Short mmCIF file of C-alpha atoms and ligand atoms in Angstrom, two decimals:
data_model
loop_
_atom_site.label_atom_id
_atom_site.label_comp_id
_atom_site.label_asym_id
_atom_site.label_seq_id
_atom_site.Cartn_x
_atom_site.Cartn_y
_atom_site.Cartn_z
CA MET A 1 0.00 0.00 0.00
CA ASN A 2 1.19 3.50 -0.77
CA PRO A 3 2.20 5.11 2.54
CA GLU A 4 0.99 8.46 1.23
CA SER A 5 -2.55 7.05 1.36
CA HIS A 6 -2.20 6.67 5.14
CA GLU A 7 -4.22 9.80 5.81
CA TRP A 8 -4.56 8.69 9.45
CA ALA A 9 -0.88 9.44 10.04
CA THR A 10 -1.43 13.18 9.65
CA SER A 11 -3.42 13.81 12.83
CA LEU A 12 -2.61 12.84 16.42
CA PRO A 13 -6.03 11.33 17.28
CA ALA A 14 -6.17 9.37 14.01
CA LEU A 15 -2.64 8.06 14.50
CA HIS A 16 -3.49 6.95 18.03
CA ASP A 17 -6.70 5.28 16.74
CA GLN A 18 -4.72 3.48 14.07
CA ALA A 19 -2.19 2.15 16.58
CA TRP A 20 -4.99 0.66 18.70
CA LYS A 21 -6.64 -0.76 15.60
CA ARG A 22 -3.39 -2.57 14.76
CA LEU A 23 -2.99 -3.84 18.33
CA ARG A 24 -6.55 -5.19 18.40
CA ARG A 25 -6.03 -6.79 15.00
CA GLY A 26 -2.98 -8.54 16.43
CA VAL A 27 -5.15 -10.12 19.13
CA ALA A 28 -7.85 -11.22 16.68
CA ASP A 29 -5.80 -12.31 13.66
CA ARG A 30 -2.88 -14.72 13.99
CA ARG A 31 -1.44 -13.45 10.68
CA ALA A 32 -1.49 -9.76 11.64
CA ALA A 33 1.76 -7.97 12.37
CA GLY A 34 0.48 -7.00 15.82
CA ARG A 35 0.26 -10.66 16.79
CA HIS A 36 3.94 -11.09 17.60
CA PRO A 37 5.47 -8.15 19.45
CA THR A 38 8.84 -8.21 21.16
CA LEU A 39 8.59 -8.03 24.94
CA VAL A 40 11.51 -6.37 26.69
CA THR A 41 12.29 -6.69 30.39
CA VAL A 42 15.26 -5.85 32.57
CA ASP A 43 17.23 -8.75 34.05
CA ALA A 44 18.95 -9.06 37.43
CA GLU A 45 22.19 -7.61 36.00
CA GLY A 46 20.32 -4.57 34.63
CA GLY A 47 20.61 -5.83 31.07
CA PRO A 48 17.80 -5.85 28.48
CA GLN A 49 16.02 -9.14 27.68
CA ALA A 50 13.97 -9.27 24.48
CA ARG A 51 11.78 -12.10 23.20
CA THR A 52 8.83 -12.68 20.88
CA VAL A 53 5.42 -13.17 22.49
CA VAL A 54 1.80 -13.45 21.34
CA LEU A 55 -0.46 -10.50 22.06
CA ARG A 56 -3.55 -11.94 23.78
CA ALA A 57 -5.64 -8.91 24.75
CA ALA A 58 -5.70 -5.18 24.03
CA ASP A 59 -8.06 -2.95 26.00
CA ARG A 60 -7.99 0.62 24.75
CA LYS A 61 -10.24 2.07 27.45
CA GLU A 62 -7.89 0.89 30.22
CA ALA A 63 -4.81 1.06 27.96
CA THR A 64 -3.74 -2.43 28.98
CA LEU A 65 -2.26 -5.32 27.01
CA ARG A 66 -1.97 -8.97 28.00
CA ILE A 67 0.32 -11.84 27.18
CA TYR A 68 0.32 -15.41 28.47
CA THR A 69 3.42 -17.11 29.75
CA ASP A 70 4.90 -19.82 31.96
CA ARG A 71 4.96 -18.59 35.56
CA HIS A 72 8.41 -20.18 36.01
CA SER A 73 10.00 -18.46 33.00
CA ASP A 74 12.76 -15.91 33.48
CA LYS A 75 10.61 -13.04 32.26
CA VAL A 76 8.20 -13.50 35.17
CA GLY A 77 11.02 -13.38 37.71
CA GLU A 78 12.34 -10.27 35.96
CA VAL A 79 9.06 -8.36 36.13
CA GLN A 80 8.48 -9.47 39.71
CA ALA A 81 11.82 -7.89 40.61
CA ASN A 82 11.32 -4.85 38.37
CA PRO A 83 7.66 -4.53 37.37
CA VAL A 84 8.10 -2.66 34.12
CA ALA A 85 8.31 -3.88 30.51
CA GLY A 86 8.42 -2.61 26.95
CA LEU A 87 6.68 -3.94 23.86
CA HIS A 88 7.81 -3.30 20.31
CA PHE A 89 5.70 -3.78 17.17
CA TRP A 90 6.55 -3.27 13.49
CA ASP A 91 3.57 -3.35 11.16
CA SER A 92 5.12 -3.24 7.70
CA ALA A 93 1.78 -2.95 5.84
CA ALA A 94 0.94 0.17 7.85
CA HIS A 95 4.54 1.45 7.83
CA LEU A 96 4.05 1.79 11.56
CA GLN A 97 6.35 1.17 14.51
CA ILE A 98 4.81 1.14 17.98
CA ARG A 99 7.02 1.22 21.07
CA LEU A 100 5.44 1.31 24.46
CA GLN A 101 6.27 0.93 28.11
CA GLY A 102 4.04 -0.22 30.92
CA ASP A 103 3.82 -1.34 34.51
CA VAL A 104 3.40 -5.09 34.76
CA THR A 105 1.10 -7.15 36.94
CA VAL A 106 1.37 -10.95 36.90
CA PHE A 107 -1.80 -12.95 37.52
CA SER A 108 -1.73 -16.68 38.24
CA GLY A 109 -3.58 -19.40 40.16
CA ASP A 110 -7.32 -19.04 40.70
CA SER A 111 -7.37 -15.55 39.23
CA VAL A 112 -6.54 -16.97 35.76
CA ARG A 113 -8.65 -20.14 35.94
CA ALA A 114 -11.39 -18.68 33.72
CA VAL A 115 -8.82 -17.72 31.05
CA TRP A 116 -7.23 -21.17 31.30
CA GLU A 117 -10.58 -22.86 30.77
CA GLU A 118 -11.01 -20.97 27.49
CA LEU A 119 -7.67 -22.24 26.09
CA SER A 120 -7.49 -25.14 23.65
CA ASP A 121 -5.68 -28.33 24.75
CA HIS A 122 -2.90 -27.41 22.34
CA ALA A 123 -2.51 -23.92 23.85
CA ARG A 124 -2.49 -25.33 27.40
CA ASP A 125 0.43 -27.57 26.45
CA CYS A 126 2.67 -24.49 26.36
CA TYR A 127 2.43 -24.14 30.14
CA GLY A 128 4.01 -26.81 32.32
CA ARG A 129 7.59 -28.00 31.93
CA ASP A 130 9.79 -30.25 34.04
CA PRO A 131 12.40 -29.01 34.64
CA ALA A 132 11.22 -25.40 34.44
CA PRO A 133 11.96 -23.19 31.37
CA GLY A 134 15.55 -21.99 31.12
CA ASN A 135 17.11 -24.96 32.95
CA VAL A 136 20.19 -26.56 31.42
CA LEU A 137 19.68 -29.97 29.70
CA ASP A 138 22.13 -32.70 28.64
CA GLU A 139 19.97 -33.47 25.60
CA ALA A 140 17.61 -31.09 23.77
CA LEU A 141 14.49 -33.12 24.51
CA ASP A 142 15.31 -34.17 28.07
CA TYR A 143 12.24 -32.41 29.46
CA ARG A 144 8.64 -33.32 30.07
CA LYS A 145 5.70 -31.12 29.12
CA TRP A 146 2.14 -31.23 30.29
CA SER A 147 -0.58 -28.66 30.75
CA ASP A 148 -0.62 -27.21 34.22
CA LEU A 149 -2.76 -24.35 35.44
CA ALA A 150 -0.22 -23.82 38.24
CA ALA A 151 2.39 -22.95 35.59
CA PHE A 152 0.14 -20.55 33.68
CA ALA A 153 0.46 -16.79 34.13
CA VAL A 154 -1.10 -13.75 32.53
CA MET A 155 1.12 -10.67 32.32
CA GLU A 156 -0.79 -7.42 32.08
CA LEU A 157 0.95 -4.25 30.96
CA THR A 158 -0.67 -1.00 32.04
CA ILE A 159 0.67 1.27 29.33
CA GLN A 160 2.31 4.51 30.51
CA TRP A 161 3.45 5.82 27.16
CA MET A 162 3.47 4.92 23.48
CA ASP A 163 5.91 6.16 20.85
CA ILE A 164 4.46 5.81 17.36
CA LEU A 165 6.51 6.25 14.19
CA HIS A 166 4.98 6.31 10.70
CA LEU A 167 7.30 6.01 7.73
CA GLY A 168 5.94 7.89 4.73
CA ARG A 169 7.38 10.39 2.26
CA HIS A 170 7.39 12.60 5.34
CA HIS A 171 8.11 10.59 8.45
CA ARG A 172 5.95 11.40 11.45
CA ARG A 173 6.47 10.43 15.08
CA ALA A 174 4.33 11.09 18.14
CA ARG A 175 4.44 10.32 21.83
CA PHE A 176 1.23 9.56 23.72
CA GLU A 177 1.14 9.46 27.51
CA ARG A 178 -1.35 8.22 30.07
CA SER A 179 -0.54 11.26 32.24
CA ASP A 180 -2.08 13.68 29.71
CA GLY A 181 -5.02 11.49 28.71
CA TRP A 182 -3.27 10.27 25.52
CA ALA A 183 -3.54 13.70 23.88
CA GLY A 184 -0.31 13.08 21.98
CA GLN A 185 2.64 15.26 21.03
CA TRP A 186 4.52 15.31 17.72
CA VAL A 187 8.25 14.71 18.10
CA VAL A 188 11.12 14.72 15.61
CA PRO A 189 11.32 11.28 13.98
C1 FMN B 1 6.44 -16.79 17.46
C2 FMN B 1 6.74 -16.93 18.92
C3 FMN B 1 5.74 -16.68 19.83
C4 FMN B 1 5.99 -16.82 21.20
N1 FMN B 1 4.99 -16.53 22.10
C5 FMN B 1 5.25 -16.60 23.42
C6 FMN B 1 4.25 -16.20 24.37
O1 FMN B 1 3.14 -15.79 24.03
N2 FMN B 1 4.57 -16.32 25.68
C7 FMN B 1 5.79 -16.76 26.11
O2 FMN B 1 6.01 -16.83 27.31
N3 FMN B 1 6.76 -17.12 25.24
C8 FMN B 1 6.52 -17.04 23.91
N4 FMN B 1 7.49 -17.39 23.01
C9 FMN B 1 8.79 -17.87 23.52
C10 FMN B 1 9.62 -16.68 24.00
O3 FMN B 1 10.07 -15.94 22.88
C11 FMN B 1 10.82 -17.12 24.86
O4 FMN B 1 11.69 -17.94 24.12
C12 FMN B 1 10.39 -17.87 26.12
O5 FMN B 1 9.18 -17.35 26.65
C13 FMN B 1 11.48 -17.79 27.20
O6 FMN B 1 11.69 -16.46 27.52
P1 FMN B 1 12.34 -15.99 28.93
O7 FMN B 1 13.39 -17.01 29.25
O8 FMN B 1 12.91 -14.65 28.62
O9 FMN B 1 11.25 -15.96 29.93
C14 FMN B 1 7.27 -17.23 21.65
C15 FMN B 1 8.28 -17.44 20.71
C16 FMN B 1 8.02 -17.30 19.37
C17 FMN B 1 9.14 -17.54 18.40
#
């Protein structure tokens, strides 16, 4: 698509709308670019840790996003120690990069039972490993997997800011913050 036809990139509210549209599409459509963001956390040494995840929920009213993970994975320990994370999206069809940062809450146990019950058997198989994720193995397949609600966690990011970059003939970049009601501010790309 011709980026010059992206009329929505020329106004702050329309750009913000478009970003949320792409996030919601990522939740609904497994082939959408918004499906597979990169989640970034800070590890115990203060270093960045980036990995691909699946976007599971996007609530514009609350400005929250959700991903599912194994409660015993390193990322959960990282956000429990330092409850902040970034997400990065590149939607090439929209010529749109979305970077955002949020405070993280991890839900597990009974509080995620209803979500767990909605998952397919195949999806549940991603949660439950012995030994736990990240442990060293002698052989690649020396681990057991089964579906275990006790290993399932939902990470919720309460977005504090979003940085949105549109690449067109004229590049445009804007920063949107919770603290000003997401009014948005153009910045130099
Ligand atoms: C396409 C793709 C989707 C993934 N989705 C998830 C996900 O939704 N949740 C998750 O915990 N890990 C997901 N992973 C695996 C993570 O990228 C990562 O390898 C794993 O969670 C361990 O990360 P950690 O050791 O930093 O916790 C996905 C990997 C790929 C390649």
